[in-house]
Short mmCIF file of C-alpha atoms in Angstrom, two decimals:
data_model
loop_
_atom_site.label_atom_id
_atom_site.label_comp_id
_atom_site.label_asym_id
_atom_site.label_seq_id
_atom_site.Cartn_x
_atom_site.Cartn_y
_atom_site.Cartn_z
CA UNK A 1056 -110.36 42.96 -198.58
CA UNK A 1057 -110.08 39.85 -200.97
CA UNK A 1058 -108.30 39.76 -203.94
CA UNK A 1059 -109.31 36.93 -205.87
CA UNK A 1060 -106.79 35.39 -208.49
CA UNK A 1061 -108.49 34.57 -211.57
CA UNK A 1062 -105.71 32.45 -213.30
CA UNK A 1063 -101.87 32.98 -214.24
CA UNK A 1064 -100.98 33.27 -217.99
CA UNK A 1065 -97.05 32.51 -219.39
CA UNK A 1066 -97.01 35.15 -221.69
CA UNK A 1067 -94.37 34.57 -224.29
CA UNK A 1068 -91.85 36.55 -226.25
CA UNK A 1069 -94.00 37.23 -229.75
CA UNK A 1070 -91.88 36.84 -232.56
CA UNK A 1071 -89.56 34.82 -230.88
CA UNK A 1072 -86.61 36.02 -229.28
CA UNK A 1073 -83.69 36.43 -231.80
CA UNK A 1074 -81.76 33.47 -231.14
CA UNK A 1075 -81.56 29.82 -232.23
CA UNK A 1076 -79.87 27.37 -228.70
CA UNK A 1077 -79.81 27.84 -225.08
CA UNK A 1078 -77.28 30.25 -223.65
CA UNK A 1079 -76.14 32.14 -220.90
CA UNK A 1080 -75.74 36.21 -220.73
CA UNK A 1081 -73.35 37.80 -217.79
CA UNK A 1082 -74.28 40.34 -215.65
CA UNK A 1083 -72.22 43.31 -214.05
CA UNK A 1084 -70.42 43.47 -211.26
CA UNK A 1085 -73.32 46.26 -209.93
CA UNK A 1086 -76.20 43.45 -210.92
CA UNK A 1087 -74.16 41.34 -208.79
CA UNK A 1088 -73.63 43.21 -205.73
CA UNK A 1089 -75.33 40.92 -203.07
CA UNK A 1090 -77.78 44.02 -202.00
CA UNK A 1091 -79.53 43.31 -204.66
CA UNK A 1092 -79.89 39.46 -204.45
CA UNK A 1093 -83.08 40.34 -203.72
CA UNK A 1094 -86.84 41.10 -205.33
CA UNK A 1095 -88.28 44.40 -205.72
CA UNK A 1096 -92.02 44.98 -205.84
CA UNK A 1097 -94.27 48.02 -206.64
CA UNK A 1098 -98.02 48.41 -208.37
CA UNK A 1099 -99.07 51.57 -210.41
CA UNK A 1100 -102.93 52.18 -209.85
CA UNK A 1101 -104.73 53.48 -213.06
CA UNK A 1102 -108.30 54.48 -213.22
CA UNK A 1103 -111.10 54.26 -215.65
CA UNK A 1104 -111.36 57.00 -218.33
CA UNK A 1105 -113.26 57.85 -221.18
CA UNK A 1106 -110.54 57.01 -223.24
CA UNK A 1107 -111.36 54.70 -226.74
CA UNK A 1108 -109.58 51.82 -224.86
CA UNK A 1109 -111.22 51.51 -221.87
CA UNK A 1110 -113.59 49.25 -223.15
CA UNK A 1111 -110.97 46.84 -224.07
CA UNK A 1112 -109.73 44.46 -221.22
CA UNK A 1113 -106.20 45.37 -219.35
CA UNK A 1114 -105.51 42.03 -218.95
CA UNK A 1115 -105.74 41.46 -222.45
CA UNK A 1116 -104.40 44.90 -223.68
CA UNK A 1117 -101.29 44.25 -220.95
CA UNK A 1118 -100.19 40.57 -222.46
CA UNK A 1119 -100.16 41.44 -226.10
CA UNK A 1120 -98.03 44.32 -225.73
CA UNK A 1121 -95.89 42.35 -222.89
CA UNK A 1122 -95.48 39.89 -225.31
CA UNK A 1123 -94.20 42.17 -228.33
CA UNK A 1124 -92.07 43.86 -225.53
CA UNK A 1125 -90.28 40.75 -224.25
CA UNK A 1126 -89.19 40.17 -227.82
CA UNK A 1127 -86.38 42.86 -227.43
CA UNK A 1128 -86.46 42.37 -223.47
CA UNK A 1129 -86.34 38.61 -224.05
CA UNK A 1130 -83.87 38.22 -220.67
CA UNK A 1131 -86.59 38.66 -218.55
CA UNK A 1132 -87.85 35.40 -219.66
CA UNK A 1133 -84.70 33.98 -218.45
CA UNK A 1134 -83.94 32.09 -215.21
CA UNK A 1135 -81.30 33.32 -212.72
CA UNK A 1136 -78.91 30.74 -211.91
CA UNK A 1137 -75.69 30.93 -209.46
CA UNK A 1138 -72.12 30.29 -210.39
CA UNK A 1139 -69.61 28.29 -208.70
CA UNK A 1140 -68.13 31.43 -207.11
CA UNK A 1141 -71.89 32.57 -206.06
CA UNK A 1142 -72.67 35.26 -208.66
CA UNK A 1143 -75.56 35.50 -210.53
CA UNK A 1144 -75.75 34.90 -214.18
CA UNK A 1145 -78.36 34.85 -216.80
CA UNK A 1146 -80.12 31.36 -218.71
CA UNK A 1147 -81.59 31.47 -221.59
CA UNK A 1148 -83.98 29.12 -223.23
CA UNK A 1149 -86.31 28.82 -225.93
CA UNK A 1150 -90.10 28.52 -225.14
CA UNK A 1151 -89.81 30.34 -221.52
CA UNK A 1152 -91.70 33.65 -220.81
CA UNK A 1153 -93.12 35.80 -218.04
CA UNK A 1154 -95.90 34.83 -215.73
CA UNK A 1155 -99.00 37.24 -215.73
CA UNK A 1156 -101.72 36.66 -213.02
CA UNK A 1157 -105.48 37.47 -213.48
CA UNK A 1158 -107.06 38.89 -210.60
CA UNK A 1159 -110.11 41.46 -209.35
CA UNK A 1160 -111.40 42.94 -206.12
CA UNK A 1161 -114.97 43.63 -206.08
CA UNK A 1162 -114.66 47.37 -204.48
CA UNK A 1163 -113.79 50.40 -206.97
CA UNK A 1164 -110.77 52.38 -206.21
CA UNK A 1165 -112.11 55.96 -204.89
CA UNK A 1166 -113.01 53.37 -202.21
CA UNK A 1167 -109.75 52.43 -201.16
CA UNK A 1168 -108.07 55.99 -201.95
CA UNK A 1169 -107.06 54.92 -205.24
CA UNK A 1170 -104.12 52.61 -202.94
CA UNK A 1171 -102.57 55.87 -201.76
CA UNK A 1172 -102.42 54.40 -198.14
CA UNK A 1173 -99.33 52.68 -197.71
CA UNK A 1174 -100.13 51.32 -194.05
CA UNK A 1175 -103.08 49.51 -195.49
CA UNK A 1176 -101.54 45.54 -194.98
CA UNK A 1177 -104.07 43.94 -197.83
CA UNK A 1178 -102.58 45.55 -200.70
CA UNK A 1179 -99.59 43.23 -200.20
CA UNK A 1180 -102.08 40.61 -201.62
CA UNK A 1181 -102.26 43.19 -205.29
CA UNK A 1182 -98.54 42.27 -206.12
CA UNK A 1183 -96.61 38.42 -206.60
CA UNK A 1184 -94.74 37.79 -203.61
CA UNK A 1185 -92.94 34.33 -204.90
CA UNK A 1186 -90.29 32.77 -202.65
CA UNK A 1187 -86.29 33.55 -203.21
CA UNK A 1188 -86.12 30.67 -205.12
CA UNK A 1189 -89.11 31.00 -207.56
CA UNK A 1190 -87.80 34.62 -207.30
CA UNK A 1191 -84.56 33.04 -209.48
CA UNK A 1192 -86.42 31.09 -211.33
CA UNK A 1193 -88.82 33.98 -213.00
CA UNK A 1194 -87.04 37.19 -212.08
CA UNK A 1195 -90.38 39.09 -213.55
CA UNK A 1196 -94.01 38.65 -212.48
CA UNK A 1197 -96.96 40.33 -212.74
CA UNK A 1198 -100.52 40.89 -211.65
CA UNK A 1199 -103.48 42.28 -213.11
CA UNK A 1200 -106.26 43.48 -210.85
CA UNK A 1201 -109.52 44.87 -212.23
CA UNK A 1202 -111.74 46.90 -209.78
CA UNK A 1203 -115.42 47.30 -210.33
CA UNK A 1204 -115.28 50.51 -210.94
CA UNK A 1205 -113.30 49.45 -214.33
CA UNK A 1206 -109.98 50.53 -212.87
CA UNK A 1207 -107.23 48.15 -212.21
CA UNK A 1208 -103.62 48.24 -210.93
CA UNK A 1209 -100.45 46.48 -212.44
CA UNK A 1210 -98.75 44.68 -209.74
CA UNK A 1211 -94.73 44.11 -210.48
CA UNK A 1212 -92.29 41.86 -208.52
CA UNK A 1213 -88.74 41.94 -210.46
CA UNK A 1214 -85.72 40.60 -209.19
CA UNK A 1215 -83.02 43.59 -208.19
CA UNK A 1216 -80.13 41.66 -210.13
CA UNK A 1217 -82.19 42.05 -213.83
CA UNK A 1218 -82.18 46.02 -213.51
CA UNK A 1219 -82.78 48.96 -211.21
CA UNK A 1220 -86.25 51.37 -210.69
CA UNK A 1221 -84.92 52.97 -213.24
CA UNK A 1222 -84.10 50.30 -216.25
CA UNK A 1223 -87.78 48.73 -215.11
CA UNK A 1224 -89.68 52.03 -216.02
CA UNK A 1225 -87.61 51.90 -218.96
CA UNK A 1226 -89.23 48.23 -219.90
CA UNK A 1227 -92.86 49.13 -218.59
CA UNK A 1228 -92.68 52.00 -220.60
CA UNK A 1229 -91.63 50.25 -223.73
CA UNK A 1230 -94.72 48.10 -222.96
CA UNK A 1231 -97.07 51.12 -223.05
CA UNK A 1232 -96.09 52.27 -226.19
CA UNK A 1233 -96.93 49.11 -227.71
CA UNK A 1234 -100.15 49.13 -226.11
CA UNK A 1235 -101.00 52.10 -227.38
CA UNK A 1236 -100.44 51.04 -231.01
CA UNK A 1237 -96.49 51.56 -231.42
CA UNK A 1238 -95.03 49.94 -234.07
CA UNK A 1239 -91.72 49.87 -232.61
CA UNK A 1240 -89.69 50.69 -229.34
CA UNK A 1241 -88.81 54.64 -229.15
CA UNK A 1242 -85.74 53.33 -227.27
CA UNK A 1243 -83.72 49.85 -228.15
CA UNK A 1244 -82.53 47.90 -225.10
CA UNK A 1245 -78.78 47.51 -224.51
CA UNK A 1246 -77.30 44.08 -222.74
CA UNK A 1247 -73.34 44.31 -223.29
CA UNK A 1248 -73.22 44.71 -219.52
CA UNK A 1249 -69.87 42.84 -219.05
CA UNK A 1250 -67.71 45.07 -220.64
CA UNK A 1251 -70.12 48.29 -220.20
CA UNK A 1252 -69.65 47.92 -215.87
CA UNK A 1253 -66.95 44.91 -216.00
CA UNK A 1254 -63.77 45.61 -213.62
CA UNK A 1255 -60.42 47.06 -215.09
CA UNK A 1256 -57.43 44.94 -216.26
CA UNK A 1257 -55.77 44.87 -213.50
CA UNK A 1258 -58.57 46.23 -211.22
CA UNK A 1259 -57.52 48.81 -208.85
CA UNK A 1260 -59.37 50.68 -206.22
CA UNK A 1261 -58.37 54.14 -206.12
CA UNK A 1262 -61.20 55.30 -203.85
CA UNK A 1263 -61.30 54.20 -200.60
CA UNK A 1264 -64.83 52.29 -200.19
CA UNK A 1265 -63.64 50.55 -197.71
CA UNK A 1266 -64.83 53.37 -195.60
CA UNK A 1267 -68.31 52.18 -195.59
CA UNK A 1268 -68.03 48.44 -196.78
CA UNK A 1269 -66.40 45.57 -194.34
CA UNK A 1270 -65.95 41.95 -195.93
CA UNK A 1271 -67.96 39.64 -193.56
CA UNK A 1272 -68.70 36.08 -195.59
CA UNK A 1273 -71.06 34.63 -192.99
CA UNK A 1274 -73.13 38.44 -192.44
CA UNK A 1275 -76.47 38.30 -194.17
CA UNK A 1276 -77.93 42.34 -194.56
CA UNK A 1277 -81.24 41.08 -195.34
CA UNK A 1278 -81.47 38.72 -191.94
CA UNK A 1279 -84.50 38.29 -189.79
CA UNK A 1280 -84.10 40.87 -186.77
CA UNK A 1281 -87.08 38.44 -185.09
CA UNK A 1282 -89.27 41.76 -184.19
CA UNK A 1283 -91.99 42.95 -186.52
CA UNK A 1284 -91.41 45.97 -188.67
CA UNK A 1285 -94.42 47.65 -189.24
CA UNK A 1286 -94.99 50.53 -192.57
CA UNK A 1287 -95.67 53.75 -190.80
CA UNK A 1288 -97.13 56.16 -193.55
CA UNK A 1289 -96.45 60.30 -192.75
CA UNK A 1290 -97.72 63.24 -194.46
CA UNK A 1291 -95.07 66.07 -195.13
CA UNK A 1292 -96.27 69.74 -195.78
CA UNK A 1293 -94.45 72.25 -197.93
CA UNK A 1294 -94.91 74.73 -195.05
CA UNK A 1295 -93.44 72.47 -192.89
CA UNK A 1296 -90.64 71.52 -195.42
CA UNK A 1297 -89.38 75.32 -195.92
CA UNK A 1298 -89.75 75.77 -192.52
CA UNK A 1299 -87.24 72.85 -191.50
CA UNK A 1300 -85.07 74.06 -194.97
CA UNK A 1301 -84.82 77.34 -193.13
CA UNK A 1302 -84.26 76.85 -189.89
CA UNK A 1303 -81.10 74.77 -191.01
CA UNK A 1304 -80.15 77.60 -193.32
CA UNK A 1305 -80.47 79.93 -190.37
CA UNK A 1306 -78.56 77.94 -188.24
CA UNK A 1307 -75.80 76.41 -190.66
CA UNK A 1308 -75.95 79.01 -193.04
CA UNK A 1309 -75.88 76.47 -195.79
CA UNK A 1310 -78.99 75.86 -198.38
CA UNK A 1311 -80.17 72.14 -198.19
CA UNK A 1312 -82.06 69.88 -200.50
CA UNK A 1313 -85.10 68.18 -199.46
CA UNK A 1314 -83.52 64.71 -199.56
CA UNK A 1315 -80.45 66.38 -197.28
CA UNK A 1316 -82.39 68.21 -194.89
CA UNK A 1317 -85.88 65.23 -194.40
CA UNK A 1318 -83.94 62.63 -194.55
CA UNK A 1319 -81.25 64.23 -191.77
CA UNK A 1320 -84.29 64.51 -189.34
CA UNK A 1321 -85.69 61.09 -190.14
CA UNK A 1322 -82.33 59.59 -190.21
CA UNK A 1323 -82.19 60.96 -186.78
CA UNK A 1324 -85.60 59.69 -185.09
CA UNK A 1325 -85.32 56.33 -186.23
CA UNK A 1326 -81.82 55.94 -184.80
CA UNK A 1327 -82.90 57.76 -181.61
CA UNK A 1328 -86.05 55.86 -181.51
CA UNK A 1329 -84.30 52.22 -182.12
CA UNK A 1330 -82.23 52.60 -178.74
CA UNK A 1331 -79.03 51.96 -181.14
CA UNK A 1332 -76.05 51.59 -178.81
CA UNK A 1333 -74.05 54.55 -179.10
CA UNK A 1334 -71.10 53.35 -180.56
CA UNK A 1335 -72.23 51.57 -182.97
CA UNK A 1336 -71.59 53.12 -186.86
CA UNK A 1337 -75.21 54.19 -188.82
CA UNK A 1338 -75.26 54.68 -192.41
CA UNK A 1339 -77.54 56.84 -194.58
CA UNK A 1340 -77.71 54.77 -197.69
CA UNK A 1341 -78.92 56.11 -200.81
CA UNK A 1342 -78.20 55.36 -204.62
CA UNK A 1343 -76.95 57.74 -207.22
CA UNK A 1344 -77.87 57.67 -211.17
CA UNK A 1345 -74.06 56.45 -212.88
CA UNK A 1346 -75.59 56.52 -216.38
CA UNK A 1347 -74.24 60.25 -217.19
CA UNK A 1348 -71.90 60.22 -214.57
CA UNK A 1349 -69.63 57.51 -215.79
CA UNK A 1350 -66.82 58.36 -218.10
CA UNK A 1351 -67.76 57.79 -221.54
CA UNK A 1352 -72.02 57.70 -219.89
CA UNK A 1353 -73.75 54.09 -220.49
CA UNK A 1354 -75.41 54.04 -223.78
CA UNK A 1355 -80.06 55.25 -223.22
CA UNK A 1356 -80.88 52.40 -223.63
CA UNK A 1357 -78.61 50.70 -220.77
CA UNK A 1358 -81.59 48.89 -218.40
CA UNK A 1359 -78.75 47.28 -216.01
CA UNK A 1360 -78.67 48.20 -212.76
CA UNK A 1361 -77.22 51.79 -213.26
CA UNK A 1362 -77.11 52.64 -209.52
CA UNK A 1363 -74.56 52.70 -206.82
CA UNK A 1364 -75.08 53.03 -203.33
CA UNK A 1365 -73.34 55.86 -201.65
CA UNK A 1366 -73.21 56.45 -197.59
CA UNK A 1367 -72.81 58.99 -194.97
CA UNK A 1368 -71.77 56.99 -191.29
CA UNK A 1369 -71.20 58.39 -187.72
CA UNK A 1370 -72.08 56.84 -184.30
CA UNK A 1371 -75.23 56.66 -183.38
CA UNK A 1372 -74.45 58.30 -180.29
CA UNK A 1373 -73.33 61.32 -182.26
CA UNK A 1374 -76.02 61.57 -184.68
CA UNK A 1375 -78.47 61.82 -181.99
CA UNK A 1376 -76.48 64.47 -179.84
CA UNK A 1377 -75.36 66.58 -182.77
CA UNK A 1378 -77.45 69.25 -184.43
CA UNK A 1379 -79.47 68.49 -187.15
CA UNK A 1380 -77.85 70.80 -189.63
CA UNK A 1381 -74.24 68.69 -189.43
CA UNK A 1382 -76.19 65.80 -190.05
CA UNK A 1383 -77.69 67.71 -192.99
CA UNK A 1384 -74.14 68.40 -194.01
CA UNK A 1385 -72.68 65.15 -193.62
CA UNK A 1386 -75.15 63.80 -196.57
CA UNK A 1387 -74.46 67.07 -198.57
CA UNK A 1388 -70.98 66.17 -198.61
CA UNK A 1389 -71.07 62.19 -199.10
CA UNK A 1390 -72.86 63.29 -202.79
CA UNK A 1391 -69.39 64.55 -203.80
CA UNK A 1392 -68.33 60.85 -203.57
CA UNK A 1393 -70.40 60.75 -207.02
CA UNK A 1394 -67.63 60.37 -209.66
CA UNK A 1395 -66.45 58.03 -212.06
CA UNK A 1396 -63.60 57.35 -209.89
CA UNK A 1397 -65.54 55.97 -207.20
CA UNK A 1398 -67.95 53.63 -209.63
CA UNK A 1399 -64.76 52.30 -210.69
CA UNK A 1400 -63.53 51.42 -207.44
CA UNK A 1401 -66.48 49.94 -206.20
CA UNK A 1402 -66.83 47.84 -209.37
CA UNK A 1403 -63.30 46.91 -209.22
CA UNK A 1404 -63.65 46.16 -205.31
CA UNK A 1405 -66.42 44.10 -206.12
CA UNK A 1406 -64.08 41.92 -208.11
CA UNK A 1407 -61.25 41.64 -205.72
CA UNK A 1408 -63.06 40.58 -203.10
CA UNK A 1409 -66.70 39.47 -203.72
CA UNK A 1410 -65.51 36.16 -202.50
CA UNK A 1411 -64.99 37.63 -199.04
CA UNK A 1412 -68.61 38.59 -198.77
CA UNK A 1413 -69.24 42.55 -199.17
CA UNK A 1414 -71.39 44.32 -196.89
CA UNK A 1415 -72.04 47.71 -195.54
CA UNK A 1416 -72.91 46.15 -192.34
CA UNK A 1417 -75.64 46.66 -189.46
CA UNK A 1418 -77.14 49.60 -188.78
CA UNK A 1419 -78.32 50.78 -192.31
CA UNK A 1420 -80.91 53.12 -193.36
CA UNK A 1421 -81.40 53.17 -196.54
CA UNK A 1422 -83.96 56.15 -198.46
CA UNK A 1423 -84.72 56.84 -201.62
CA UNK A 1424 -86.77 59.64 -203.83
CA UNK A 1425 -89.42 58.31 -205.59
CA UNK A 1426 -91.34 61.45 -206.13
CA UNK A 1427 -89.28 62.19 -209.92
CA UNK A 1428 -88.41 58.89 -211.07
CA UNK A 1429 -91.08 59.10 -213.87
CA UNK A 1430 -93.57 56.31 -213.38
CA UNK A 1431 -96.39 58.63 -214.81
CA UNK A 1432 -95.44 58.09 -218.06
CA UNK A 1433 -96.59 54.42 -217.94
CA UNK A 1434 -99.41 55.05 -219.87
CA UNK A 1435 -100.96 51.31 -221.31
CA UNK A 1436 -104.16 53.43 -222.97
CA UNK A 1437 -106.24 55.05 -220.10
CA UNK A 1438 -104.01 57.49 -219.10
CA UNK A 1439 -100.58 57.64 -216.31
CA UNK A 1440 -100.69 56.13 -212.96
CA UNK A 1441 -102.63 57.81 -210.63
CA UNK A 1442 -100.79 55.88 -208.01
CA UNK A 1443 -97.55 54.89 -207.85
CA UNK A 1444 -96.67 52.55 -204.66
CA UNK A 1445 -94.06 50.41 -203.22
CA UNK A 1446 -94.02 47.17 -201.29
CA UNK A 1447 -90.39 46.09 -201.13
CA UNK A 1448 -88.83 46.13 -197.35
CA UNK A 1449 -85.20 45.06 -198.54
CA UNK A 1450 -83.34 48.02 -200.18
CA UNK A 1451 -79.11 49.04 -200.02
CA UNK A 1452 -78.45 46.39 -197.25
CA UNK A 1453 -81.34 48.06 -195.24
CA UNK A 1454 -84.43 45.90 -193.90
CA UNK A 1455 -86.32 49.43 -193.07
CA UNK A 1456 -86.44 51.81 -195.69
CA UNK A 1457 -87.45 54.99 -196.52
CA UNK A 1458 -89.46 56.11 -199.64
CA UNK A 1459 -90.36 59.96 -200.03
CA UNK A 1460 -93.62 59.49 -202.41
CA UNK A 1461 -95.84 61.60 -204.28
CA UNK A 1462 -99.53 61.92 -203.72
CA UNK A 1463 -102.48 60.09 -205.76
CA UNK A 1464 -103.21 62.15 -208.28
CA UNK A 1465 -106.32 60.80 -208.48
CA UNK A 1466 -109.28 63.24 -208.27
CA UNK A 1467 -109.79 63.91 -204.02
CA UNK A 1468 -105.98 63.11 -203.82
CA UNK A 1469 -103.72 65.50 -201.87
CA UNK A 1470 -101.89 67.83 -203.39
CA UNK A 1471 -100.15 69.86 -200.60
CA UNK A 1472 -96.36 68.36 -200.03
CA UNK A 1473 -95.99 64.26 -200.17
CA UNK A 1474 -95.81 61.42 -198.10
CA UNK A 1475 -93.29 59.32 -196.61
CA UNK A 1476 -93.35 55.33 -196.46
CA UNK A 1477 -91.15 54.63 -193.60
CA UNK A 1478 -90.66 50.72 -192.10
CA UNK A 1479 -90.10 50.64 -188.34
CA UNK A 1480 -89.74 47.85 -185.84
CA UNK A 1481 -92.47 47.94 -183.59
CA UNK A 1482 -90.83 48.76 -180.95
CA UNK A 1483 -89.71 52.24 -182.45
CA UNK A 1484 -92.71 53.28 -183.32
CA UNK A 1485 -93.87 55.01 -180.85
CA UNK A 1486 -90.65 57.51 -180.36
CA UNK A 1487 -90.50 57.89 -183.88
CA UNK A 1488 -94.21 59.46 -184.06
CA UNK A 1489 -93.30 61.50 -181.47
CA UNK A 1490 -90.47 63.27 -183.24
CA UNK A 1491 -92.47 63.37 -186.50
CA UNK A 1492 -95.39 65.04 -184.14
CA UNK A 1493 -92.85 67.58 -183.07
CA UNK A 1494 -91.98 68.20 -187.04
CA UNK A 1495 -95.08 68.72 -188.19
CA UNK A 1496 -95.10 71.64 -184.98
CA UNK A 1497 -91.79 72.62 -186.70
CA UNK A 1498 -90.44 72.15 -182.89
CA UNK A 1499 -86.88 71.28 -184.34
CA UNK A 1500 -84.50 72.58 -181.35
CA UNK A 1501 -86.33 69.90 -179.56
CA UNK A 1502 -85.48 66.67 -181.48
#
């Protein structure tokens, strides 16, 4: 499939941001966690309606409101920049903005399942992939692709340190409502990140993260294993999903979530399919929502990062001996980790020793929930997202993640349970189907 790019537009802040010489704005101490040194990309898929605007262009109808947006979200017109002492902070300049790329495919979406196939390798080509250091340089870009059958799909590449899944969909949203005739923002951004998620004077860590983060300067978690990781796309049933959900309650006599009890059996077959040495400590990574959890709660319209990771670790060689259900129970009990105490010590431990290079180490598997996290409600004129998809590989120190996504809900799109974007290394892929063959046969005793 070729995706043809069209031409690439700087689409500026319109009025003019609201200030008069360069500067510099700081980030947090969570924008700064070296996790998230990294870009994260995603597309939203929308299709053609009978709505009054689908006549106009979403190229066009994108960039105008992108550029009224940007006015209040001026920062992401900004250019990342390191420090002396390797953080990230933010520059500022007149005259900069974001770049938008034209492009089209000439097939219509029904034909290529309105992009709910996550295996498929050419929709890499529908979102900007720039290099780490163009990555700095514009922390937001975006693509436009039309399809012929008047559809198109919004491709996003941000950079991790500017905000989190969440304070993005906060932006794009903002951008929709101009689009569809706002006059102003239903939500103002807040910055003030500094002293919102700064450290404490004197910082003190009074929850011992040290658990599940070593200091190793020279250890990189994003690092080229040298063997191909491959996306590896599975289908989850409800049936199956209450089945699994009871068999643990049966067993345990505890209720799980679906997060808990999944992502304890996936957790599970990729160690056990990896050959992990059995000694070696495996993490289940995950990030939590701080904005209401935080003592006073960040302000709505916080669009920092807002997340922080939070673990679960045991030996490989126990994970894969022990029964499922303690592994279900070992996540259930690292989300009582989620208090104000232990944001404070992380941010706080991120001061003391950022220096020394923070890192949760090998073995990390990091998942995440992307089936509530309110994407639909990007509506630019025509209507949500019928498909919501993404494309990043480097997520919580992991280079294989796991998404649990919803279907298309495009017309034909399945609507019986969700999917699950998993990244594998070739070499696991094989065991790994084979356990996910013996889920979908709910043969769990046999795992």
């Amino acid at each position: 499939m070729e995706v043809k790019i069209l031409e690439t537009t700087v689409v500026l802040p319109s009025p003019p941001p609201p200030f008069l010489v360069d500067h510099h704005l700081p980030l947090s101490h969570l924008d700064n966690d070296c996790n998230l040194h990294v870009t994260f990309r995603y597309l939203r898929a929308y299709v053609a309606t009978n709505h009054h605007l689908t006549t106009a262009d979403p190229f066009h109808v994108v960039i105008t409101a992108l550029s009224a947006a940007l006015h209040h979200y001026y920062p992401f017109a900004g250019t990342l920049r390191r420090r002396e002492d390797n953080r990230l902070e933010l520059h500022c300049q007149a005259g900069k903005g974001v770049p938008v790329i034209r492009a089209s495919v000439d097939c219509t979406l029904e034909s290529v399942n309105y992009l709910d196939d996550p295996a498929e390798t050419w929709i890499e080509n529908l979102v900007p992939d720039p290099d780490p250091e163009k990555g700095l340089a514009n922390p937001m870009v975006l693509q436009v692709t039309g399809f012929a059958c008047g559809g198109y799909c919004l491709g996003a590449m941000v950079h991790h340190a500017m905000c989190d899944g969440l304070g993005a969909t906060q932006f794009f949203n903002g951008v929709a409502e101009l689009a569809r005739g706002a006059s102003r923002l239903s939500v103002e951004p807040v910055w003030d990140r500094a002293r919102l998620l700064g450290p404490r004077e004197p910082p003190r860590v009074e929850f011992p993260v040290h658990e599940f983060l070593r200091l190793d300067e020279g250890f990189s978690p994003y690092s080229a294993s040298g063997e191909p990781v491959v996306r590896e796309c599975f289908h989850v049933k409800e049936e199956w999903l209450d089945r699994l959900k009871g068999f643990l309650r049966e067993r345990s006599g505890s209720s799980f979530t679906t997060f808990e009890a999944l992502g304890a059996f996936i957790w599970r077959a990729r160690v056990k399919a990896s050959g992990t040495p059995g000694d070696e400590q495996v993490k289940f990574a995950y990030a939590t929502n701080i904005r209401k959890l935080l003592n006073p709660p960040l302000p709505s319209g916080y669009w920092g990062n807002g997340c922080v990771a939070m673990y679960a670790q045991i030996t490989a060689k126990d994970l894969v001996h022990q029964p499922i259900w303690s592994t279900a129970e070992l996540i259930k009990k690292s989300k009582r980790n989620s208090t104000d105490q232990y944001v404070r010590s992380f941010i706080d431990f991120q001061e003391l020793h950022f220096a020394e290079g923070i890192t949760a180490g090998k073995g990390v598997s990091g998942f995440t929930d992307w089936r509530h996290l309110g994407h639909s409600t990007v509506d630019f004129g025509w209507g949500g997202p019928v498909t919501v998809l993404p494309l990043s590989r480097h997520l919580l120190g992991s280079v294989e993640p796991c998404f649990f996504l919803p279907y298309s809900s495009a017309k034909g799109g399945h609507k019986d349970g969700f999917k699950v974007l998993v990244y594998l290394r070739e070499s696991a892929v094989e065991g790994f189907r084979e356990d996910m063959a013996k889920f979908s046969r709910q043969e769990f005793d046999l795992v």
